[in-house]
Short mmCIF file of C-alpha atoms in Angstrom, two decimals:
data_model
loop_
_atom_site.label_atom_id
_atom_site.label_comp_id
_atom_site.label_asym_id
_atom_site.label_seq_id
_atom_site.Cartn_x
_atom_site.Cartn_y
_atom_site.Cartn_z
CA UNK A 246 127.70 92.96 200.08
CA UNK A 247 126.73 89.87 198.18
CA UNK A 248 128.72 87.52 196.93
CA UNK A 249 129.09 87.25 193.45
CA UNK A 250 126.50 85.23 191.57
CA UNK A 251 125.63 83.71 194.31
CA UNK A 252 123.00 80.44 193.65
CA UNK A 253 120.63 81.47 195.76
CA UNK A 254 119.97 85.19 195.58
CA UNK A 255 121.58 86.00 191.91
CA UNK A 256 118.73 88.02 190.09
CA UNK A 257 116.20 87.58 193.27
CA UNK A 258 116.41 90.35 195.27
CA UNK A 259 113.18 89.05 197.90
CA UNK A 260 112.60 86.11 199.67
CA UNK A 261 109.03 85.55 197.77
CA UNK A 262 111.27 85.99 194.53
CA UNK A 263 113.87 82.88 196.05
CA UNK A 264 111.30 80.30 197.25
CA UNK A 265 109.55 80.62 193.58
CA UNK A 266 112.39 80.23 192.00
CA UNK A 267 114.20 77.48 193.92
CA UNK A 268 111.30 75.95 194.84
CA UNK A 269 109.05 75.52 191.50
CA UNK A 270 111.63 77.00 188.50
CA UNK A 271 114.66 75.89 189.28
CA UNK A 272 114.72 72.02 187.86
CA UNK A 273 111.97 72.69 185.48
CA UNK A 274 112.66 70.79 182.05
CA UNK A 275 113.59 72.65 179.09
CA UNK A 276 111.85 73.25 175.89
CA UNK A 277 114.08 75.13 173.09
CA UNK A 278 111.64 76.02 170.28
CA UNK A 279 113.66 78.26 168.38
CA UNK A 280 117.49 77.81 168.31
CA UNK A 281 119.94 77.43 165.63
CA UNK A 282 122.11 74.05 166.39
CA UNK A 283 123.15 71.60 164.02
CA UNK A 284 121.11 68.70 163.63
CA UNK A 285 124.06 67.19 162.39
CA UNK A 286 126.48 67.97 165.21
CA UNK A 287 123.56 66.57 167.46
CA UNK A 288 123.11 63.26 165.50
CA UNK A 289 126.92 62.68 165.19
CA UNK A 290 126.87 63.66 168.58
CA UNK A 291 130.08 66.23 168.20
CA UNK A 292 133.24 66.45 170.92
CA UNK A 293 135.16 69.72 171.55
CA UNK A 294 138.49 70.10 171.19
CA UNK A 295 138.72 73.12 173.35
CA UNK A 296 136.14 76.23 174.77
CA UNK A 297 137.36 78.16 172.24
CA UNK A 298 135.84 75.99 169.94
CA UNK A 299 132.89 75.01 171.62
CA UNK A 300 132.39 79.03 173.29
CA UNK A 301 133.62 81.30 170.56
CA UNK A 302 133.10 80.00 167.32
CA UNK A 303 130.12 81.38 165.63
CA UNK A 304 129.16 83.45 168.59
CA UNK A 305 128.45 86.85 168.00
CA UNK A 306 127.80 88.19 170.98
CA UNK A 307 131.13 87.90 172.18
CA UNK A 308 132.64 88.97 169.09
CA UNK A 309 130.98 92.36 169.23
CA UNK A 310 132.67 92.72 172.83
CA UNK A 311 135.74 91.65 171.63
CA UNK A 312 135.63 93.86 168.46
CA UNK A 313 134.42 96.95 170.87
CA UNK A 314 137.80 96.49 173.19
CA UNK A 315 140.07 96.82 170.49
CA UNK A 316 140.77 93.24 169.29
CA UNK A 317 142.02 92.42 166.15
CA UNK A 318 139.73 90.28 164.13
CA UNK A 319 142.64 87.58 163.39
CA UNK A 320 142.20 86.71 167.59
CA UNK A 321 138.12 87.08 166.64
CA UNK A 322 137.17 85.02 163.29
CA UNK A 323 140.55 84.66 162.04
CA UNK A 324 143.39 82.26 162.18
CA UNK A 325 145.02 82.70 165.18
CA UNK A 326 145.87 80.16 167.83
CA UNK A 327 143.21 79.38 170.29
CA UNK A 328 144.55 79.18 173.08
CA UNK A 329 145.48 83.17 171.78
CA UNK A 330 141.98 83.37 171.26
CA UNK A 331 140.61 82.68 174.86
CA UNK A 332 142.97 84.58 176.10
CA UNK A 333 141.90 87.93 174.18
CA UNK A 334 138.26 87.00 175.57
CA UNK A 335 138.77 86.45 178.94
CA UNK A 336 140.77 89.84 179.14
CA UNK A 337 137.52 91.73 177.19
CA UNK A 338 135.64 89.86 179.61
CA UNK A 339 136.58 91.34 182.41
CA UNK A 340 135.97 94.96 181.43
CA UNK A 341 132.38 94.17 180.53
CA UNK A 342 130.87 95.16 183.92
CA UNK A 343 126.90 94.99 183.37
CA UNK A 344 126.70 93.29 180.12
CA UNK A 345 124.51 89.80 180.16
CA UNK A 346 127.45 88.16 178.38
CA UNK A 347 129.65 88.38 181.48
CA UNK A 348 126.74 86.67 183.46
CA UNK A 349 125.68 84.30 180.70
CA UNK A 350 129.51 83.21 180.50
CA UNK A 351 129.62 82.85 184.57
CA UNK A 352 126.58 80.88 184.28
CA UNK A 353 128.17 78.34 182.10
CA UNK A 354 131.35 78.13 183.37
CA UNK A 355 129.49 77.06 187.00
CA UNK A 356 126.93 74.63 185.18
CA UNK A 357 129.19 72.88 182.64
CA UNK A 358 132.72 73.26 184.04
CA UNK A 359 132.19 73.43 187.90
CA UNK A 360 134.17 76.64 187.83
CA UNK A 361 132.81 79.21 190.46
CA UNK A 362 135.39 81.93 190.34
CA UNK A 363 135.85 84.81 187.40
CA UNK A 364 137.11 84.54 184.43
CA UNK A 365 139.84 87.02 183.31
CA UNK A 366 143.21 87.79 182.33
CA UNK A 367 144.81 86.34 185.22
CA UNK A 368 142.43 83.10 185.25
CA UNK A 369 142.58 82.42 181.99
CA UNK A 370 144.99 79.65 182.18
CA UNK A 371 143.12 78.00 184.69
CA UNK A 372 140.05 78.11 183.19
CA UNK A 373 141.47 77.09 179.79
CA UNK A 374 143.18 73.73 181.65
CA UNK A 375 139.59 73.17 183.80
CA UNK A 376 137.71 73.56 180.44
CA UNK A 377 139.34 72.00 177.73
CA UNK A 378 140.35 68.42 180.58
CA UNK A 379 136.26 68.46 181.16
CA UNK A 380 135.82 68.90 177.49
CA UNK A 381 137.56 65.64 177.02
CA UNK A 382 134.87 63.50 179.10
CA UNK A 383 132.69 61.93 177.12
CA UNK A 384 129.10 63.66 179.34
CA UNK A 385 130.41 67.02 177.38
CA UNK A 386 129.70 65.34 173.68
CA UNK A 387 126.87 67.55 172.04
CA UNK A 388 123.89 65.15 172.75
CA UNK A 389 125.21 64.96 176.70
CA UNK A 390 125.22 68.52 176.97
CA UNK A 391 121.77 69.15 175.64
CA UNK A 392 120.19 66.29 177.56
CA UNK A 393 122.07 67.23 180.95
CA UNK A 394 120.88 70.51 180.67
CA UNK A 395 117.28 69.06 181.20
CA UNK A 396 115.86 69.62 177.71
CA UNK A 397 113.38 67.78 176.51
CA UNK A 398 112.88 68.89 172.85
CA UNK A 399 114.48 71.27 170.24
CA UNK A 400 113.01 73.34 167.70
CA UNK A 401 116.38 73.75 164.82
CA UNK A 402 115.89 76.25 162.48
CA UNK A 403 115.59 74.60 158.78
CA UNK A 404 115.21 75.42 155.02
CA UNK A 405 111.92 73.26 152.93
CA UNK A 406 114.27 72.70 150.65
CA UNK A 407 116.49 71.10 153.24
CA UNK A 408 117.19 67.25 153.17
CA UNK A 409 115.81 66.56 156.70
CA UNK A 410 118.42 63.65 156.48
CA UNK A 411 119.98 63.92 160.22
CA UNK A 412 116.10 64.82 161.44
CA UNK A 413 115.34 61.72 160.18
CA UNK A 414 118.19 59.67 161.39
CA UNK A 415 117.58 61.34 164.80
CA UNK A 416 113.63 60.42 165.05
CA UNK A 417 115.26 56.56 164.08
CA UNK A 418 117.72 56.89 166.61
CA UNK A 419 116.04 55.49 170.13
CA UNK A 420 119.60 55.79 171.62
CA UNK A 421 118.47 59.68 172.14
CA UNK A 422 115.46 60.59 174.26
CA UNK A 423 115.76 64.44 173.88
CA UNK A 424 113.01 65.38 170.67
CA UNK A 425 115.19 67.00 167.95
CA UNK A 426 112.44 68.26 165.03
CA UNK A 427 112.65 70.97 162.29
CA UNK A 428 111.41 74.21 162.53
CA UNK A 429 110.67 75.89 159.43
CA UNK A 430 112.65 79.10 158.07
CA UNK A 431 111.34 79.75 154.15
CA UNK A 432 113.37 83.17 154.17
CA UNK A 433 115.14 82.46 150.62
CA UNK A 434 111.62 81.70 150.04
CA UNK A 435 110.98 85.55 150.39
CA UNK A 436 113.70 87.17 149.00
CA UNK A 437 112.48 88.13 145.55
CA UNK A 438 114.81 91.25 145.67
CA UNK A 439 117.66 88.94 145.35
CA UNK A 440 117.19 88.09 142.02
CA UNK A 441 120.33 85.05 140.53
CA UNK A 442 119.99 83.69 144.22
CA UNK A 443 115.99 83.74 144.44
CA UNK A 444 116.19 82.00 140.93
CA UNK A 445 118.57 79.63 142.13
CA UNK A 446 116.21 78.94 145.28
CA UNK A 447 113.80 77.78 143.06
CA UNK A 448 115.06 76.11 141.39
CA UNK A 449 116.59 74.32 144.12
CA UNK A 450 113.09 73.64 145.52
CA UNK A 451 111.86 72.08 142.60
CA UNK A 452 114.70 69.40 142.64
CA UNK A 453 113.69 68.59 146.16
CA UNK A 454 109.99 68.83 145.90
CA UNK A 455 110.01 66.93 142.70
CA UNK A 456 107.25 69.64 141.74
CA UNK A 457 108.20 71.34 138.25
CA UNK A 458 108.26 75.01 139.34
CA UNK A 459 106.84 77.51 136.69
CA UNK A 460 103.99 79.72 138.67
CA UNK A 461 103.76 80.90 141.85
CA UNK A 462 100.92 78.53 142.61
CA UNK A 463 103.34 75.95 141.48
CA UNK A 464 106.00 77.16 144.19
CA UNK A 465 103.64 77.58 146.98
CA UNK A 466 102.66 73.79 146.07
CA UNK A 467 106.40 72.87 146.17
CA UNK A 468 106.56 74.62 149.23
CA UNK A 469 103.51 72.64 150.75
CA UNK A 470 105.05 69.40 149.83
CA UNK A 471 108.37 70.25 152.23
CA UNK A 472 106.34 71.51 155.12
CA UNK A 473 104.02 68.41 154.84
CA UNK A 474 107.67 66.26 155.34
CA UNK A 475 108.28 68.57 157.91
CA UNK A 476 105.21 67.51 159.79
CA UNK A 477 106.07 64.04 159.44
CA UNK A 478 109.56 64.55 161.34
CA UNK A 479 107.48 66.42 164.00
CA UNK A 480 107.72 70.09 163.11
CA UNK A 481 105.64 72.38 165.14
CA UNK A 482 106.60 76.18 164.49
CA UNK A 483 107.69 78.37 161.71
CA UNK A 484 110.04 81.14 162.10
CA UNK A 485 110.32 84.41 159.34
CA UNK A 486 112.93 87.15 159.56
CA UNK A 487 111.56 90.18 158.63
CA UNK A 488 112.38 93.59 158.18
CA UNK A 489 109.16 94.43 159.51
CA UNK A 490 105.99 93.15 159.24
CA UNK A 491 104.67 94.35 155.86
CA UNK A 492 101.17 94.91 154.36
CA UNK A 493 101.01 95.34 150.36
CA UNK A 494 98.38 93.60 149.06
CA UNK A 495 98.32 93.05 145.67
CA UNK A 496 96.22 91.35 143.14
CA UNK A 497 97.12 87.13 142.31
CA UNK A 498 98.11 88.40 138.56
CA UNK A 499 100.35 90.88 139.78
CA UNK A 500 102.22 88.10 141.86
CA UNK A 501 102.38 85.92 139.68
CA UNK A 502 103.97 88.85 137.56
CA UNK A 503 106.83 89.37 140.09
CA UNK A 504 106.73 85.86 140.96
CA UNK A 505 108.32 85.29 137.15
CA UNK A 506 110.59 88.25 137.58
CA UNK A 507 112.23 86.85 140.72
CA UNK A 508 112.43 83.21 138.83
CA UNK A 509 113.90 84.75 135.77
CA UNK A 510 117.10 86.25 138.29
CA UNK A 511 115.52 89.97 137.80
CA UNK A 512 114.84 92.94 140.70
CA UNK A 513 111.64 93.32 141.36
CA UNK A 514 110.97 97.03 142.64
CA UNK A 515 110.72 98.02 146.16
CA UNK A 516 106.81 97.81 146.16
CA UNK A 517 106.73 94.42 143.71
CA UNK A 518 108.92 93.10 146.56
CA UNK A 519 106.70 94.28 149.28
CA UNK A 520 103.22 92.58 147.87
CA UNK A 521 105.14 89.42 147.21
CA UNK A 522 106.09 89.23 150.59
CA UNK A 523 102.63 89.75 151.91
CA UNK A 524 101.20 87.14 149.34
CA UNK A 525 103.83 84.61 150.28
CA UNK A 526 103.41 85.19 154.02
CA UNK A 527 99.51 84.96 153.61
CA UNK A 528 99.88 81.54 152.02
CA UNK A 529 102.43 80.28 154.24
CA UNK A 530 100.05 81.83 157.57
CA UNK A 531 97.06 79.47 156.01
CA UNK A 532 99.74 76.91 155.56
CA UNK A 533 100.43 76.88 159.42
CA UNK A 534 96.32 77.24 160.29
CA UNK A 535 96.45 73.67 158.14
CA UNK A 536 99.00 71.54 160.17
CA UNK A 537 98.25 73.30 163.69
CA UNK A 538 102.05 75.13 163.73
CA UNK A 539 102.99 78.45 165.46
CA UNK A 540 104.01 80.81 163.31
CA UNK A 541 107.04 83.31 164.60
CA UNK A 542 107.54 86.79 163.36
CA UNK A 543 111.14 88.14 164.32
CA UNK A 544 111.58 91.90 162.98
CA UNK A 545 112.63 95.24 163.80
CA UNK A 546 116.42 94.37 162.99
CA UNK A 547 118.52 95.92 159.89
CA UNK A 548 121.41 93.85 158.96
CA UNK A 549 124.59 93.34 157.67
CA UNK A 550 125.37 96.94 158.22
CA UNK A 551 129.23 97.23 157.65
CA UNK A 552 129.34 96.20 153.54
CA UNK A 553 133.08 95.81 154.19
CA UNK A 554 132.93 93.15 156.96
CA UNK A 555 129.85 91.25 155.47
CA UNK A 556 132.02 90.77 152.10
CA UNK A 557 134.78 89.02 154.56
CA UNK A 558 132.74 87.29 156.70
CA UNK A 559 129.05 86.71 155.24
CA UNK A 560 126.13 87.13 157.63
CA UNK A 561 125.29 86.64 161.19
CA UNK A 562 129.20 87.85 161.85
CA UNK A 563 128.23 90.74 164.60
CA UNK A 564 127.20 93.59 162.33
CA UNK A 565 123.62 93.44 162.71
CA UNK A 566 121.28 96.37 164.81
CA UNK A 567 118.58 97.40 165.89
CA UNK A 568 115.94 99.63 163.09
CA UNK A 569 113.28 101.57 164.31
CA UNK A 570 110.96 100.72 161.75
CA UNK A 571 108.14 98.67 162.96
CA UNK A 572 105.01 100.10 161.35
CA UNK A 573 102.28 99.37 164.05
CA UNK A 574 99.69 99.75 161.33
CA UNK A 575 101.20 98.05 158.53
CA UNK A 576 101.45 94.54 161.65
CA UNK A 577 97.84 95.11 162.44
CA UNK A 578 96.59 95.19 158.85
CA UNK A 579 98.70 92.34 158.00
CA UNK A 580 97.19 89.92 160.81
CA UNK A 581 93.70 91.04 159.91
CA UNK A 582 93.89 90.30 156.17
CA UNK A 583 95.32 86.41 157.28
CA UNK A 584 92.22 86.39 159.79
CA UNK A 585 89.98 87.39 156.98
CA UNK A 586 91.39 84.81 154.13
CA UNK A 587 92.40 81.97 156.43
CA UNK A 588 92.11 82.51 160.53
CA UNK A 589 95.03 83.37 162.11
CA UNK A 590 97.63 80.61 163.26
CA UNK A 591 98.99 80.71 166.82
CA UNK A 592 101.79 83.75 166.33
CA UNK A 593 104.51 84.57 168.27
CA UNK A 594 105.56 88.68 167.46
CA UNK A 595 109.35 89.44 168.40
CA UNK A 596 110.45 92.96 168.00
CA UNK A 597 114.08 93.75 168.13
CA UNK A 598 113.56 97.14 169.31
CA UNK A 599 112.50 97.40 172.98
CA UNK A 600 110.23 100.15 172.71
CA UNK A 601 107.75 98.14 170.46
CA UNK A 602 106.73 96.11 173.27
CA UNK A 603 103.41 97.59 174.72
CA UNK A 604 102.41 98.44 171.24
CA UNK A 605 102.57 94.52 170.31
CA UNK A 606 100.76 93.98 173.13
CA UNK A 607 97.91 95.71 172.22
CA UNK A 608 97.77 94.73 168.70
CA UNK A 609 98.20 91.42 169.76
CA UNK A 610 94.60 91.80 172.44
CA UNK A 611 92.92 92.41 168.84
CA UNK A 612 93.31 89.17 167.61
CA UNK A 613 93.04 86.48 170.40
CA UNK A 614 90.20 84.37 170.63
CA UNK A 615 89.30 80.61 171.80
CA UNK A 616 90.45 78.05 172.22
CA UNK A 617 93.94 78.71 172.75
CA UNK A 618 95.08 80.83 175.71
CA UNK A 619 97.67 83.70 174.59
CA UNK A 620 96.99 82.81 170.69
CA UNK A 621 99.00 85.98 169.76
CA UNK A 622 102.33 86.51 171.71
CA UNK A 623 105.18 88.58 172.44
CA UNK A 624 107.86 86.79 172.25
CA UNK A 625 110.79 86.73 174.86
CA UNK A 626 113.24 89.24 174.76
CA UNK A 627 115.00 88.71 171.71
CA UNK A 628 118.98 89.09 170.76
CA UNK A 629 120.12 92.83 172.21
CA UNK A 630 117.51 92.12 174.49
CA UNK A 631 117.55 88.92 175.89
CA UNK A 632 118.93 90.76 179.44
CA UNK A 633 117.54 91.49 183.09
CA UNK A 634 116.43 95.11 181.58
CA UNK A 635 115.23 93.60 178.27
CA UNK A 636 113.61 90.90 179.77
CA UNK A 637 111.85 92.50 182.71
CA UNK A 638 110.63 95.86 180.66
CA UNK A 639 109.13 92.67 178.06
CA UNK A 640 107.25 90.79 181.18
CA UNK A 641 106.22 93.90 182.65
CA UNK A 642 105.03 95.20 179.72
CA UNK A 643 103.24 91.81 178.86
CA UNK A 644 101.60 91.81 182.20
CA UNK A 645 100.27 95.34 182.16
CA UNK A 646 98.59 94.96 179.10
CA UNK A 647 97.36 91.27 178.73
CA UNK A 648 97.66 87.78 180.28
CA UNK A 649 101.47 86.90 181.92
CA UNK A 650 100.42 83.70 182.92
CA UNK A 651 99.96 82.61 179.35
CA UNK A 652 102.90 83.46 178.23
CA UNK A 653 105.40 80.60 176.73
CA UNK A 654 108.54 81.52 178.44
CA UNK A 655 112.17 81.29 177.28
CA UNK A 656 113.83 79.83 174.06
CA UNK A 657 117.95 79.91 173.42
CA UNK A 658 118.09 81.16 169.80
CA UNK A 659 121.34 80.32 169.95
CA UNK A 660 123.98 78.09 167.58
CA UNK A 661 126.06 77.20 171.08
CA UNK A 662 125.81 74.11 173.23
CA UNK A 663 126.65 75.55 176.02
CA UNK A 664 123.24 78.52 175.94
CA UNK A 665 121.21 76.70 178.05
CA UNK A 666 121.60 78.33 181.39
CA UNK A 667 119.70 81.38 179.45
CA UNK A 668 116.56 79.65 180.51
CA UNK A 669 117.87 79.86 184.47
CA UNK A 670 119.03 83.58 183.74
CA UNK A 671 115.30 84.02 182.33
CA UNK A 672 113.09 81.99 185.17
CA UNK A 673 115.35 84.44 187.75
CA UNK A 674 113.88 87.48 186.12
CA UNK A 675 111.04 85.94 185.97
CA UNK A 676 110.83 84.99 189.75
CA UNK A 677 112.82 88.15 190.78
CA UNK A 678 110.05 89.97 189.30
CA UNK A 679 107.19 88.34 190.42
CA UNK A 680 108.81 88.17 193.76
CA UNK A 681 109.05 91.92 194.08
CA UNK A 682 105.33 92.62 193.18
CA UNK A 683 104.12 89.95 195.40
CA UNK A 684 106.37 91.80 198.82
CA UNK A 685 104.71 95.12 197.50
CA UNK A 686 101.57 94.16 198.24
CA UNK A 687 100.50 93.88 194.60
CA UNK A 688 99.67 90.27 194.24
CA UNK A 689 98.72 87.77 196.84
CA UNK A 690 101.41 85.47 198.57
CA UNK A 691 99.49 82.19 197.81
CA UNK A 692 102.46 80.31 196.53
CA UNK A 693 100.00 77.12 195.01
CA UNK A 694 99.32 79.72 192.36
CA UNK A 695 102.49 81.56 191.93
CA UNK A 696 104.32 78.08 191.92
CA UNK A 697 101.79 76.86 188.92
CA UNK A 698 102.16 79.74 187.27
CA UNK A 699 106.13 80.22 187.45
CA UNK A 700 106.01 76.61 186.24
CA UNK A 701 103.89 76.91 183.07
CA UNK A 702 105.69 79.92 182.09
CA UNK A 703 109.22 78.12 181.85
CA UNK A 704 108.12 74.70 180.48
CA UNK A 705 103.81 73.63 180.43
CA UNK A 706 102.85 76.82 178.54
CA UNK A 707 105.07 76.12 175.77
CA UNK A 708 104.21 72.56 175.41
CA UNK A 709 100.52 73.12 175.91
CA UNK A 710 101.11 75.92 173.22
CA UNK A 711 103.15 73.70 170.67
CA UNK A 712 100.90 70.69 171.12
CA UNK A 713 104.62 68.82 171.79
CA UNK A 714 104.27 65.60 172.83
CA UNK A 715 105.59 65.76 176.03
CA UNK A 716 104.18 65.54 179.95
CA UNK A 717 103.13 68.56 181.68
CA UNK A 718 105.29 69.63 184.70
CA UNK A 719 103.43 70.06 188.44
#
């Protein structure tokens, strides 16, 4: 029997699979170029009070577990004590047998808090007294934590109609060597259907932009203006959240037609709303050809499912799932007609549903061309995916149908601190995979290449990829 997560053979069931990861991933710097932390938190550098705080506030993922094992949402998002709190955790997380989230909580509690046993009902104390003492030391402050975890840069996720203001005092700040830049996420900049709150957007937008806002070829200059800022701070990627990737062309006076309709706080119909998405992401891909940024395309998800929770709580509270509509066709047509009008920017395709992954990869073989190696990719295993199956059924399926050793490797997604040892959970799969083709006789054992290759998936690709203005790892 093995022991339980043990450092060297967790995840790597060969020996090929150990060396490569010990020897050439493990250690590897970090790049995060999608995540969701606080710029703010990072430039006033925030302390914890306790892991409850710092583990279970705003994470989602555990509050679907806790939800799922009977817990009542006052011990979850509401108003209890704590201390209370972690304990209601701890004893859901010790019935969740298989699920990444008992791993993923394992892994930090070894990395951050030196704590190598398990976490349950019975340890709870314990782990609460470890936790919350090394919570008090001053290397556990939000910028410690993200530089000791061996990043390098961070991607936030941020509005163009955002201030920038703590991007900006950041890039000032030489105190900090870890790269904190925007990463752009116009998605109120989409949602015509809204109506009040699209109006409101816009108007918003104009203040910022200083660009009086009456056409949509006045928004999409407004628009242009923030992403030009964006640049300046350092800004290398976009991210949209999509239902799915729509096509709906339509012609520029019949945008401009809903375009008014969304800015006077009215409904567009379902199709009006469908060609002014496709116009607006057409601009915005021809925006992201023009400053050399990746564009990201996360879909396949339909959210906010129970009405009665998200009129408590708001969104991104744990009721989101998985849709199976992902229109193959409608993704294909759409990154033609942005080849056509403008070339296609570097794109990164993330389905939330598992089973789209071979056909992204071959829509995905369409469209890439020189220079750039893996223009189009599939993005790692995203949200109820990012998991040993998830992840290894995404790599597999990546290698069987186009280039693995392009591929740009592991971001956090994540609003926590403490979600960097997903990029060790991820470079285990990675090697524990590799490892196992390599002792069935599928790829050679010549470990200069397999080393090189383990290495620029976790960190060179992804720098290489991003143009970031970092050193290459060998």
């Amino acid at each position: 029997m093995k022991q339980f997560m043990d450092d060297q053979d967790f995840l790597l069931s060969t020996e090929t699979g150990q060396r490569l990861f010990h020897e050439f991933a493990h250690g590897t710097p970090i790049v995060d170029y999608h995540c969701h932390l606080n710029p703010q938190e990072i430039w006033e550098d925030k302390r914890f009070s306790t892991i409850t705080e710092v583990w279970l506030g705003g994470d989602h993922y555990k509050w679907r577990l806790m939800r799922a094992n009977g817990v009542d949402e006052k011990y979850i998002t509401g108003d209890a004590d704590p201390r209370e709190k972690f304990q209601k955790w701890a004893e859901t997380l010790e019935r969740c047998v298989g699920n990444p989230v008992f791993e993923w909580s394992h892994l930090e509690l070894k990395r951050y808090f030196g704590f190598d046993g398990v976490l349950n009902s019975k340890s709870a104390q314990e782990v609460w007294d470890l936790a919350n003492a090394k919570l008090a030391e001053p290397k556990m402050s939000a910028r410690n934590l993200v530089k000791n975890s061996g990043v390098r840069l961070v991607c936030t996720t941020d509005d163009p109609a955002d201030s920038f203001e703590f991007h900006k005092k950041l890039a000032a700040d030489d105190s900090f060597d870890v790269k904190v830049v925007p990463a752009m996420r116009p998605d109120a900049a989409l949602r015509v259907e809204r109506g009040p709150e699209f109006a409101a957007y816009v108007k918003k937008l104009a203040r910022v932009s200083g660009i009086a806002i009456k056409t949509f070829a006045d928004f999409k200059r407004a628009i242009s203006k923030r992403y030009d800022v964006a640049a300046e701070l350092g800004c290398v990627a976009s991210d949209h959240a999509l239902d799915y990737v729509m096509y709906a062309p339509a012609t520029e006076a019949e945008v401009e037609a809903i375009f008014k309709k969304g800015m006077a706080g009215k409904v567009p119909t379902e199709r009006e709303v469908l060609q002014y998405k496709t116009a607006f992401m057409q601009f915005a891909a021809a925006e992201y050809v023009r400053l050399d940024w990746a564009m990201q395309l996360h879909f396949g998800c339909k959210r906010d499912n129970n009405r009665a929770m998200f009129a408590k709580l708001g969104p991104d509270t744990g009721y989101d799932c998985i849709s199976n509509y992902t229109p193959a066709d409608q993704l294909a047509d759409f990154l033609n007609s942005i080849q056509e009008k403008s070339g296609l920017p570097k794109t990164i395709l993330y389905s939330l549903n598992p089973v789209d992954n071979t056909m992204i990869d071959t829509v995905m073989g369409c469209f890439q061309e020189a220079p750039v190696a893996g223009k189009i990719q599939n993005g790692s295993a995203w949200w109820f995916n990012d998991n040993e199956v998830g992840m290894r059924e995404q790599l597999t399926a990546l290698a069987n149908e186009g280039v693995l050793g392009n591929f740009v490797g592991m971001l956090t997604d994540s609003r926590s601190f403490l979600s960097y040892p997903r990029h060790e959970y991820f470079r285990r799969v990675l090697c524990g995979l590799i490892g196992e083709w390599v002792e069935a006789g599928k790829y050679p054992a010549d470990f200069e290449v397999l080393g090189k290759l383990v290495k620029d998936i976790s960190y060179n690709n992804a720098v290489r990829y991003f143009n970031m203005p970092l050193e290459l790892e060998y």
